[in-house]
Each structure stands twice: as structure tokens, then as C-alpha cells.
Coordinates of C-alpha atoms and ligand atoms in Angstrom, one line a residue:
X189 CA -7.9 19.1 -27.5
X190 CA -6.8 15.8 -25.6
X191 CA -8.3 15.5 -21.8
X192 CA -8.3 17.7 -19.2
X193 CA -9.1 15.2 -17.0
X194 CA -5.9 13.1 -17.2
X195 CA -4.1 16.0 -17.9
X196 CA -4.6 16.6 -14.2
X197 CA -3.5 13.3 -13.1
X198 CA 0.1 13.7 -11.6
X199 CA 2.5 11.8 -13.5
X200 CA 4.8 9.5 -10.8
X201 CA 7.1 12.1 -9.1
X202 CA 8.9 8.7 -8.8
X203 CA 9.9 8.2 -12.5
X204 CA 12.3 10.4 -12.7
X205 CA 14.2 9.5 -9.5
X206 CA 14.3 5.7 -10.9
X207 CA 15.4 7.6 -14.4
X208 CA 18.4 9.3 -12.4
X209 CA 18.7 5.6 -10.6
X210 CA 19.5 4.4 -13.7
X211 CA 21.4 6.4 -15.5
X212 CA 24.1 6.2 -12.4
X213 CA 23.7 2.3 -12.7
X214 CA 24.6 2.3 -16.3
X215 CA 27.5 4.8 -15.6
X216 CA 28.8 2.0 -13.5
X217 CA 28.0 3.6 -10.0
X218 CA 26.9 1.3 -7.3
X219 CA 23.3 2.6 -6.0
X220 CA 21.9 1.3 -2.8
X221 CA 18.2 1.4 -4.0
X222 CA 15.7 2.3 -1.2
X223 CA 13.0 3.1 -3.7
X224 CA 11.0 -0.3 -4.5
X225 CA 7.8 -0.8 -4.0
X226 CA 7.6 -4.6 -4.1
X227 CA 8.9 -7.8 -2.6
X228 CA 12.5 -8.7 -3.5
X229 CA 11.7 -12.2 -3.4
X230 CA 11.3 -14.6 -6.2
X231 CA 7.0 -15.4 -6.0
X232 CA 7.1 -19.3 -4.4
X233 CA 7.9 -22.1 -6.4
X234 CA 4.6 -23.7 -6.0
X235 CA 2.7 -21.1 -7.4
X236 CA 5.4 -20.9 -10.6
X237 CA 4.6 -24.0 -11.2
X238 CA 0.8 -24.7 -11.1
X239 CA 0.7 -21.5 -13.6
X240 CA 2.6 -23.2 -16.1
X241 CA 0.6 -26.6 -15.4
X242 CA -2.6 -24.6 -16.3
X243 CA -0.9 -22.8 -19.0
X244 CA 0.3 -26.3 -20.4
X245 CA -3.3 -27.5 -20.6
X246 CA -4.2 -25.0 -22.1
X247 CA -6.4 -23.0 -19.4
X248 CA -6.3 -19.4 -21.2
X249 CA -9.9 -18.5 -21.9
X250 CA -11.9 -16.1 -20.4
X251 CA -13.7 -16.3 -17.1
X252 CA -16.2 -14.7 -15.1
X253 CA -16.1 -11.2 -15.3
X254 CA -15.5 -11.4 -11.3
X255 CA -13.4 -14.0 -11.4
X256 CA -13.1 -18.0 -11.3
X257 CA -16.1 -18.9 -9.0
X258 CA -13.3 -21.3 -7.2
X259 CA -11.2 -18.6 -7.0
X260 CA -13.7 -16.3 -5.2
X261 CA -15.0 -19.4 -2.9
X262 CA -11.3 -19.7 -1.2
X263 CA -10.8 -16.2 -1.2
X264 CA -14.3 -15.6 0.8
X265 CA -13.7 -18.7 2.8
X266 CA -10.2 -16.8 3.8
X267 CA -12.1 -13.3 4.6
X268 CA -14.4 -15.4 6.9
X269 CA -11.8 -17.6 8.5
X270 CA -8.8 -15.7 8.8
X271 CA -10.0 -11.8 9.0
X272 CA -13.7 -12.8 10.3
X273 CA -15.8 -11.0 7.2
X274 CA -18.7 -11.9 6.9
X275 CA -19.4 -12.6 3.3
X276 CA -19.7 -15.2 0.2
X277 CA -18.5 -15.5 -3.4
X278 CA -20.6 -13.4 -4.9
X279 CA -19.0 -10.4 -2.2
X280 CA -15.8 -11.0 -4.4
X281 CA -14.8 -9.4 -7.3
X282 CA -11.6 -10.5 -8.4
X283 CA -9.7 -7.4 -10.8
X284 CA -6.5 -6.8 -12.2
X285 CA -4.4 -5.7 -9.1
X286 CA -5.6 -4.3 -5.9
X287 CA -5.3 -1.3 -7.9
X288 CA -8.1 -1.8 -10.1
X289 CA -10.2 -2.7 -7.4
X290 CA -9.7 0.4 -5.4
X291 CA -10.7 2.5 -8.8
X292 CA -13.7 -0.1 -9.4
X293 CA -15.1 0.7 -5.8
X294 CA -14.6 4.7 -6.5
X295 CA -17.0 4.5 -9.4
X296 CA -18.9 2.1 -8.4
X297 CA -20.2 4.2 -5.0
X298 CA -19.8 7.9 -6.0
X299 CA -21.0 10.7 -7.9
X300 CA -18.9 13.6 -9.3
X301 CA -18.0 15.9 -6.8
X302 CA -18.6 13.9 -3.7
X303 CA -16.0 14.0 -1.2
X304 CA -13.8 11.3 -0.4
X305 CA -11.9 11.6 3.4
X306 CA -7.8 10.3 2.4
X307 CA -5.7 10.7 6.1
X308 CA -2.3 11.6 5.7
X309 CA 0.3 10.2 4.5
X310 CA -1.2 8.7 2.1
X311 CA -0.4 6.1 -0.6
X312 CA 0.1 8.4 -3.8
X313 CA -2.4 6.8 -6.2
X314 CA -5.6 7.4 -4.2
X315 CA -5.9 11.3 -5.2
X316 CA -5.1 10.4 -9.0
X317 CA -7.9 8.1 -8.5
X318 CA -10.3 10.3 -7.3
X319 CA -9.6 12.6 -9.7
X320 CA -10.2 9.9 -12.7
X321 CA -13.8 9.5 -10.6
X322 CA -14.1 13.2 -10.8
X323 CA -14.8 13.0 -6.5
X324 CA -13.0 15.8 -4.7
X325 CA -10.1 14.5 -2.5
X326 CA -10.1 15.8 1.2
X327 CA -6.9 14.9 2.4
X328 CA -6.5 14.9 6.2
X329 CA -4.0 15.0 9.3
X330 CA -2.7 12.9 11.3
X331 CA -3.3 12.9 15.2
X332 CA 0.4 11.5 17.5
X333 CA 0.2 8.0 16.6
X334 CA 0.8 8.8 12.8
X335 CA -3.3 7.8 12.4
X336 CA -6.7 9.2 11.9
X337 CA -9.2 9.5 14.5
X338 CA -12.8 10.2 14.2
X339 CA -11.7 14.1 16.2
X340 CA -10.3 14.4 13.1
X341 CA -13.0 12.9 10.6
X342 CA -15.2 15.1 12.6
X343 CA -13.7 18.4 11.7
X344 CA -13.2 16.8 7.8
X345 CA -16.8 15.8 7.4
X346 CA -19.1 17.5 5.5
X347 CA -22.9 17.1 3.3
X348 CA -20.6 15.9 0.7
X349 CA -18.6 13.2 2.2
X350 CA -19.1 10.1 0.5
X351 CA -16.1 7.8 1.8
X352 CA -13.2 7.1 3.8
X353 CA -9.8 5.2 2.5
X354 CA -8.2 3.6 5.4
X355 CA -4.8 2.0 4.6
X356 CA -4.1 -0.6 7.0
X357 CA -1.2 -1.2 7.3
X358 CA 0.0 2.1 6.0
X359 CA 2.1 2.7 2.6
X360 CA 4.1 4.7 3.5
X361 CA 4.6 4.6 7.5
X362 CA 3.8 1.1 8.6
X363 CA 1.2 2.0 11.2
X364 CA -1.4 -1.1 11.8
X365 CA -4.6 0.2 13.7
X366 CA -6.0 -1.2 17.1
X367 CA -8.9 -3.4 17.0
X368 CA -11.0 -0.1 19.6
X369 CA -9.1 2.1 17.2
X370 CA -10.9 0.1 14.1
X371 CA -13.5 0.3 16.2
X372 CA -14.5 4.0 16.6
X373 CA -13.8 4.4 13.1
X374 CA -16.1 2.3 11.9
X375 CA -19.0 3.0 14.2
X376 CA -18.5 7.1 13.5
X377 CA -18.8 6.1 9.6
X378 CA -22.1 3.8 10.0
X379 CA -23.6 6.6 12.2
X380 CA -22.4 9.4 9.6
X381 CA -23.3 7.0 6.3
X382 CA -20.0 7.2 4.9
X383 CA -18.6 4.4 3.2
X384 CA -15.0 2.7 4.1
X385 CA -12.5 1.6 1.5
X386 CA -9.9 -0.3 3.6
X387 CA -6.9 -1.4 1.5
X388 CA -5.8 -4.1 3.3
X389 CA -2.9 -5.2 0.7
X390 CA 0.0 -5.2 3.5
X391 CA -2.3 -7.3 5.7
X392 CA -0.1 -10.5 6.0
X393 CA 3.1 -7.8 6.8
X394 CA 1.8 -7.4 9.8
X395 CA 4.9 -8.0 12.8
X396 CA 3.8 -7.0 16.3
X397 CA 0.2 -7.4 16.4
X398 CA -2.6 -9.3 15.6
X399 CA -4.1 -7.3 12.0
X400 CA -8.0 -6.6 12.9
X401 CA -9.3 -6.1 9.0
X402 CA -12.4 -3.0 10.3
X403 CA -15.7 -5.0 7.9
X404 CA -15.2 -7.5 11.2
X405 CA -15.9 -5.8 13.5
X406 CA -19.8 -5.5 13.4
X407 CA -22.3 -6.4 10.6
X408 CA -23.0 -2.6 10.3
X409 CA -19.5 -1.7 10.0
X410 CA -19.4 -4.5 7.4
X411 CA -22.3 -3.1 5.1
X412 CA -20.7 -0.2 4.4
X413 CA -17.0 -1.5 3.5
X414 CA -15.5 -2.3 0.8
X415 CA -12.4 -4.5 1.7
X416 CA -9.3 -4.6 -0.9
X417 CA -6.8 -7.1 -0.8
X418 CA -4.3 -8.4 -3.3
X419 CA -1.3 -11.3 -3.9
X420 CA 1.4 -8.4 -5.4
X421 CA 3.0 -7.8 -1.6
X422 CA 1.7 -11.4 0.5
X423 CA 2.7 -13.9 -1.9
X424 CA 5.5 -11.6 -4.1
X425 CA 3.3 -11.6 -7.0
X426 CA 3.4 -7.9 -8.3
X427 CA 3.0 -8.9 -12.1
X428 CA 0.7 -11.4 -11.9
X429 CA -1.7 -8.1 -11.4
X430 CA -4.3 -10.1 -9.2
X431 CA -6.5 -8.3 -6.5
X432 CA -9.7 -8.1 -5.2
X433 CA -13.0 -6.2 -3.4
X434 CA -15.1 -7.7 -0.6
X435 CA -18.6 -6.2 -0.7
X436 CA -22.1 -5.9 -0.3
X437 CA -23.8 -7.4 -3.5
X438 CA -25.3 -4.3 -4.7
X439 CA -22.0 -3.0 -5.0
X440 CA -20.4 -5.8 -6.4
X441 CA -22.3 -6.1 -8.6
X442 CA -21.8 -2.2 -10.0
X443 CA -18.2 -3.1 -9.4
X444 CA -18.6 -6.3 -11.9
X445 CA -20.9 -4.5 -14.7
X446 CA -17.8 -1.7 -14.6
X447 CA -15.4 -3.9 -15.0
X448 CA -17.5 -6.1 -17.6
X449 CA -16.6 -3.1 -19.9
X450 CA -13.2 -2.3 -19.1
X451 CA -10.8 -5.8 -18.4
X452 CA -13.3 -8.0 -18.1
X453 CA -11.9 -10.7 -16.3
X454 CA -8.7 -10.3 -14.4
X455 CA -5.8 -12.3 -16.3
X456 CA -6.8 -16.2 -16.5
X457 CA -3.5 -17.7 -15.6
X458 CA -3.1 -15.3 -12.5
X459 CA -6.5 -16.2 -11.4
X460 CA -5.4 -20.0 -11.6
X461 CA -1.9 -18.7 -9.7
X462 CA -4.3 -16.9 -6.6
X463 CA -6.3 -20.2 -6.2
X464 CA -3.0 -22.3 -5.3
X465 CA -1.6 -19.2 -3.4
X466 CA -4.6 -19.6 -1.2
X467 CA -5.1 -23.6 -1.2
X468 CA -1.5 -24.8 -1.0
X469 CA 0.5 -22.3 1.5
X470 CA 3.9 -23.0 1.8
X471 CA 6.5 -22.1 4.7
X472 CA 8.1 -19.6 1.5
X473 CA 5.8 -17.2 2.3
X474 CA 6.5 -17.2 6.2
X475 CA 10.2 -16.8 5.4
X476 CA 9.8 -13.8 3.2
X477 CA 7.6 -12.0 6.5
X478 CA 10.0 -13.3 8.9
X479 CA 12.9 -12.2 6.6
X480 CA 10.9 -8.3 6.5
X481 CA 10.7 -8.8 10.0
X482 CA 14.7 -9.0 10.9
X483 CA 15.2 -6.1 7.9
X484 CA 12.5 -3.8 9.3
X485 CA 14.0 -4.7 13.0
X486 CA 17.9 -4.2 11.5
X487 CA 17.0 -0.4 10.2
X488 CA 15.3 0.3 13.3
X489 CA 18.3 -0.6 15.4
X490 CA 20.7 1.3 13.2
X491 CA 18.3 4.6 13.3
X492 CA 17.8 5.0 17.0
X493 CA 22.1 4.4 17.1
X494 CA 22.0 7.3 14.3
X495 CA 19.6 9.4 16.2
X496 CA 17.1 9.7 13.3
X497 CA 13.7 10.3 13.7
X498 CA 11.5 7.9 12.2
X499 CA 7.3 6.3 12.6
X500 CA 7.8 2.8 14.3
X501 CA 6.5 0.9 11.6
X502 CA 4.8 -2.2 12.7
X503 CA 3.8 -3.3 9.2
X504 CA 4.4 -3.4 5.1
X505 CA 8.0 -3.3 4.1
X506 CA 8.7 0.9 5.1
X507 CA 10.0 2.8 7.0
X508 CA 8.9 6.5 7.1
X509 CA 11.9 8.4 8.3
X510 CA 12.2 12.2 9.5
X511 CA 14.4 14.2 8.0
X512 CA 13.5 18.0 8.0
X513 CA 16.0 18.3 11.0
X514 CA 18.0 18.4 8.6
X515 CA 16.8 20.7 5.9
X516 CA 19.0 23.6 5.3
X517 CA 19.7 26.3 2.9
X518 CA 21.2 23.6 0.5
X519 CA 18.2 21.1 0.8
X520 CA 15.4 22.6 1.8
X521 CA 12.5 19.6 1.1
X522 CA 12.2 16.1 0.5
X523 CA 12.9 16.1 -3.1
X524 CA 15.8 17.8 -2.6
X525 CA 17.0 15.8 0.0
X526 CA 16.5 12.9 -1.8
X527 CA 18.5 14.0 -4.7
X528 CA 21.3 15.2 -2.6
X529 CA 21.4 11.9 -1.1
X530 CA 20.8 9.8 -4.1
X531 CA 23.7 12.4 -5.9
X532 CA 26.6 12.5 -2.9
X533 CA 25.6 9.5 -1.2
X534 CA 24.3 6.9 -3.6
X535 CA 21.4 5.9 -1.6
X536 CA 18.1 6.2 -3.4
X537 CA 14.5 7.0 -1.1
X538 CA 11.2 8.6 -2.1
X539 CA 10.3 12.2 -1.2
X540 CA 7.9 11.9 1.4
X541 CA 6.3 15.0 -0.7
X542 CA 4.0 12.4 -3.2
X543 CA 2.4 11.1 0.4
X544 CA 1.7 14.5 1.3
X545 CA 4.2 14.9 4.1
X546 CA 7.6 17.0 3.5
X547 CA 9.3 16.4 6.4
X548 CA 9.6 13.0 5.9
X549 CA 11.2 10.6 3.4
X550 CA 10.1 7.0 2.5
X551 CA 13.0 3.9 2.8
X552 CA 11.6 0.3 1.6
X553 CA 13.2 -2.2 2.8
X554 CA 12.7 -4.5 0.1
X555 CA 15.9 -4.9 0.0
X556 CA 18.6 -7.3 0.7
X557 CA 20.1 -6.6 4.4
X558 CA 23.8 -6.3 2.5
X559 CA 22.2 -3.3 0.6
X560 CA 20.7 -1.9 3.6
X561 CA 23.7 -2.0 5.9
X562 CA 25.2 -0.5 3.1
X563 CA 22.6 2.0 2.3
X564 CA 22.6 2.9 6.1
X565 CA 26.2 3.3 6.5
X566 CA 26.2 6.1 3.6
X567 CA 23.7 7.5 5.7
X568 CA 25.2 7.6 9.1
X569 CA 28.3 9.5 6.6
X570 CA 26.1 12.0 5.5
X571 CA 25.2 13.0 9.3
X572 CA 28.4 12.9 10.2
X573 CA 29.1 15.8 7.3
X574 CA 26.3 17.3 8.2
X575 CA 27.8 17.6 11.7
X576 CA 31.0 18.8 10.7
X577 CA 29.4 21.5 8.4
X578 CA 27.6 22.6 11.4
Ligands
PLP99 C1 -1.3 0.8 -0.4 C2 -1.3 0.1 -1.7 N1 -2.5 -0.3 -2.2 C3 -2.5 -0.9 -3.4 C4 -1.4 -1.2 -4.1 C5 -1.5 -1.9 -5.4 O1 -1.4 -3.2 -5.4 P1 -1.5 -4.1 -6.7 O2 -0.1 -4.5 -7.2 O3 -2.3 -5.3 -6.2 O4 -2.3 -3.3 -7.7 C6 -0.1 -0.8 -3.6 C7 1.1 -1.0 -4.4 O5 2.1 -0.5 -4.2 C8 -0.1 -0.1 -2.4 O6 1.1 0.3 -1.9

């Protein structure tokens, strides 16, 4: 008898889209691929480069379980400068990915079968991981603006609610929350004692406003947050697996004794990579937001001439797009408008289905802009079928 417990973990609705993906490209069929989940540029020279200085001298032993104390100095010197959170080294704990960080703070703050508050859509990984923490997931709607509010967190609340995971800004719609937005969020979860998990990995994606990260907004809104940030999507370093928590000491320390027993510390080299990611910023990483910027701007244009339905997305490198107008007896859901699209029309997109909305269906835009006008031109063919058919 093997686990139940990861028995009941979903396995990525997404593999077998990128198997189908595949299989077409081998058969020699160009796909326009819509599907990615990370930048499509190359991580920046200058961070290559001290890696491989470190790795020449031989810098590959283990550190810290939380993390080069360097490392977590520039990294809380950036919380406090640039996002305004208050907090020192010993706040950071530096894991393998945002990913492990986000499972660290699960277990490090609940018990089985509290309740943890996820608004829809969400990013697909946070009910897996509440399941691996053996919390229940409540997940919750969404008011007009695409966003939670604390009408709805009121309704949602119960005894059992131990926590709240704010994505800001959102995987898979783009949405960025106000600062008074932030703000009523945060003051409704310090008067109910429920903790905040804000994932802030798309924070530097951020194109029309000013990004307000929610623990800097008052010291009491800060005490009960745990921030998560990364360097996969800001500084196109996916597989250098490097993220992080901001916390209060009690629980980063819980987070750190976990960890001790699991990765220890997160991958030497990458930890070295982070440091000159933070302390040597070059205009690279500008480009690649400005670049997302024109591409997210592009699709947006090209939509509205299409007359598709879409979230404006002000953030990350999505676009969430509506398509149950055009669900029929054929394709009824967002899988199977995905597959009809990716099968007739070579243009790949993720269901919006595994972030708990149907009617919708997820394009990334890490992409290059001749793949997307492309991509968007086998669109506009398939509603102009569909208007014939009808
Ligand atoms: C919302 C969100 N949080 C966290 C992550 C994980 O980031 P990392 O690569 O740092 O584990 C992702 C990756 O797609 C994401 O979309």
C-alpha cells in the first residue's frame, strides 16, 4: 500500500498538453506555444558569470540551512528599501524555489485540518500543497475586479481558518492589488488572526502601477505575513531553483528547522547567483520587463480588435482570456477548447480548469512577439470559422 496522501495530489493536468505539444513538434508541425510558465529570456550575463567564478573557486559546500548570511542581508535590505518590510536577516529563509518556501510556510504555521482561504483563480500548486500539509483548501470567488475582498473572506471564514494566499500579481490573470485594497485585506486578517501568505514572485512584472507588497503596510499586518519571493520570473532564473520567505522569527525559525531535514540549504552556487542578481543589477533585466510590457500591450491590442473577452492584466507575463462564448456542442470546456485549438489551429494555451475557472483559458506571453502574432492570427481564423459555422 503506497500513500494515500500523494495519491491525492493531482498530477499536472499540464503534462499531457506539453506531451501532445511535442509529439506535433517532432512530427514536424509548427506549434505556436502559449503554454510556458517562465521567462523566454536567456538569465543575464552577469549573473552567468559570477556562478561560474564561484564554481571555479571552488565555492560548492554547504551553507546555512537558511541561506548565505550575505545572501539574506541584501535580500532584507531589498524588502526594507524597495517594498518597505520591515525585517532583518534572520526574517529570511532562503529555499529551493519560491516553491519550497510556500510549502515551508504551510507546515510551518498549520495543523491538519485547518483551513487555508485560496481566491480564485488560483495558481494550481497551492491546493496540492495544502493537501501535502493535510490543511483543507477553501477555495473562493472572485468579486468584478477579478480579486478577493474581505465581503468575500467574510462569508469564507470560519473557527478553522488558519490562512490566506494572496497572489500578487496573479498567476493566472495578472491582477496587481491597490495599496486601500492591500489594505482592507490585511487589517480584516489581523482583526480575524489569520495569517497571509503573499506570493509575491511576479512582483518586478508589475506595468501600470506602483506594486504595494501587503507586510508594508502596518507592523500588525506585517506580524502575521509571511512574504514569498523568488529570482525564477525577475531575473529569468527558473533552474537555478532560488526563493525565499520573509517572516517573523518564530516562524522562521520553524521554517529553517523544516527545511534543516529536508534540503537543507538551498543550492550553493544559486545562492552565490541571487547575491549578484541583487548587488549588481543590470539594464538586462529592465529590457526583459519592458520587452513583457510591449508583448502583454501587443495581445491586448489584437484582442479588443478580435472582440475577445479577456482580465486586463496589469502584471506577470498572462493573459487570462474568456472563452466560454464560445463553448458549443463540439467543445464544451476549457480542456476541450484547448485541444481543439492546439489540434486544428496549432496554438497551444492552458485550460483555465487547473485555476479553478472554466470559462477561461490561460495565454503566456513568454513568448517571442513573431510567435504571438502568429499564435494570434490562428486565433482570429478560428473565430472567423466559428462565425461561418454559426
Ligand atoms: C504564482 C507562482 N508562485 C510560485 C511559483 C514558483 O516559483 P519558483 O520557480 O521560484 O519555485 C510560480 C511558478 O510558476 C508561480 O507561478
Amino acid at each position: 500500500m503506497l500513500s494515500n496522501k500523494i495519491n491525492s495530489i493531482n498530477p499536472s493536468l499540464t503534462l499531457e498538453l506539453s506531451a501532445k505539444i511535442n509529439k506535433m513538434k517532432s512530427d514536424g508541425i509548427e506549434v505556436y506555444n502559449f503554454t510556458v510558465g517562465e521567462p523566454d529570456f536567456k538569465t543575464p550575463r552577469y549573473i552567468i558569470d559570477s556562478a561560474m567564478e564561484y564554481l571555479d573557486e571552488g565555492i560548492v559546500r554547504y551553507t546555512d540551512t537558511s541561506g548565505i548570511a550575505e545572501l539574506r542581508e541584501e535580500i532584507s535590505k531589498k524588502l526594507n528599501t524597495v517594498n518597505g518590510i520591515k525585517c532583518d536577516k534572520d526574517s529570511i529563509v532562503v529555499s529551493t524555489g519560491a516553491k519550497q518556501a510556500i510549502v515551508n510556510s504551510l507546515f510551518a504555521i498549520t495543523n491538519p485540518n485547518d483551513e487555508v482561504l485560496i481566491p480564485k483563480p488560483y495558481w494550481l500548486s497551492y491546493p496540492e500543497m495544502c493537501k501535502l500539509t493535510d490543511c483543507k483548501t477553501v477555495t473562493i470567488p472572485y468579486n468584478e475586479q477579478y480579486k478577493v475582498d474581505v465581503n468575500i473572506l467574510d462569508k469564507y471564514k470560519t473557527d478553522n481558518t488558519k490562512c490566506l494566499i494572496l497572489n500578487n500579481p496573479s498567476n493566472p490573470t495578472g491582477v496587481i492589488y491597490s495599496k486601500e485594497e492591500l489594505l482592507e485585506i490585511g487589517n480584516w486578517a489581523v482583526k480575524n488572526k489569520i495569517f497571509i501568505i503573499s506570493d509575491e514572485i511576479y512582483e518586478r512584472l508589475s506595468y501600470d502601477k506602483k506594486f504595494i507588497s501587503i507586510a508594508s503596510l502596518s507592523d500588525e499586518i506585517n506580524d502575521i505575513t509571511i512574504t514569498i519571493n523568488g529570482f525564477s520570473k525577475s531575473y529569468a532564473m527558473t533552474g537555478f531553483r532560488l526563493g525565499y520567505s520573509c517572516s517573523r522569527r518564530d516562524i522562521s525559525k520553524l521554517i529553517k528547522r523544516l527545511q534543516g531535514h529536508i534540503t537543507s540549504n538551498a543550492n550553493t552556487i544559486s545562492q552565490i547567483a541571487g547575491l549578484t542578481a541583487l548587488k549588481s543589477e543590470s539594464v538586462e533585466v529592465n529590457d526583459m520587463i519592458d520587452e513583457f510590457k510591449a508583448r502583454r500591450n501587443y495581445i491586448m491590442e489584437q484582442l479588443d480588435e478580435l472582440n475577445i473577452k479577456y482580465i486586463k492584466p496589469e502584471g506577470a507575463f498572462y493573459v487570462f482570456i474568456k472563452m466560454s462564448d464560445f463553448y458549443n456542442d463540439k467543445v464544451q470546456n476549457s480542456l476541450e477548447i484547448c485541444d481543439y485549438l492546439l489540434s486544428n489551429y496549432n496554438i497551444a494555451f492552458v485550460p483555465g480548469v487547473v485555476f479553478g475557472d472554466d470559462n477561461f483559458i490561460r495565454m503566456s506571453y513568454a513568448a517571442s512577439i513573431e510567435d504571438i502574432k502568429n499564435g494570434l492570427n490562428k486565433l482570429k481564423n478560428f473565430i472567423q470559422d466559428q462565425k461561418m459555422a454559426n
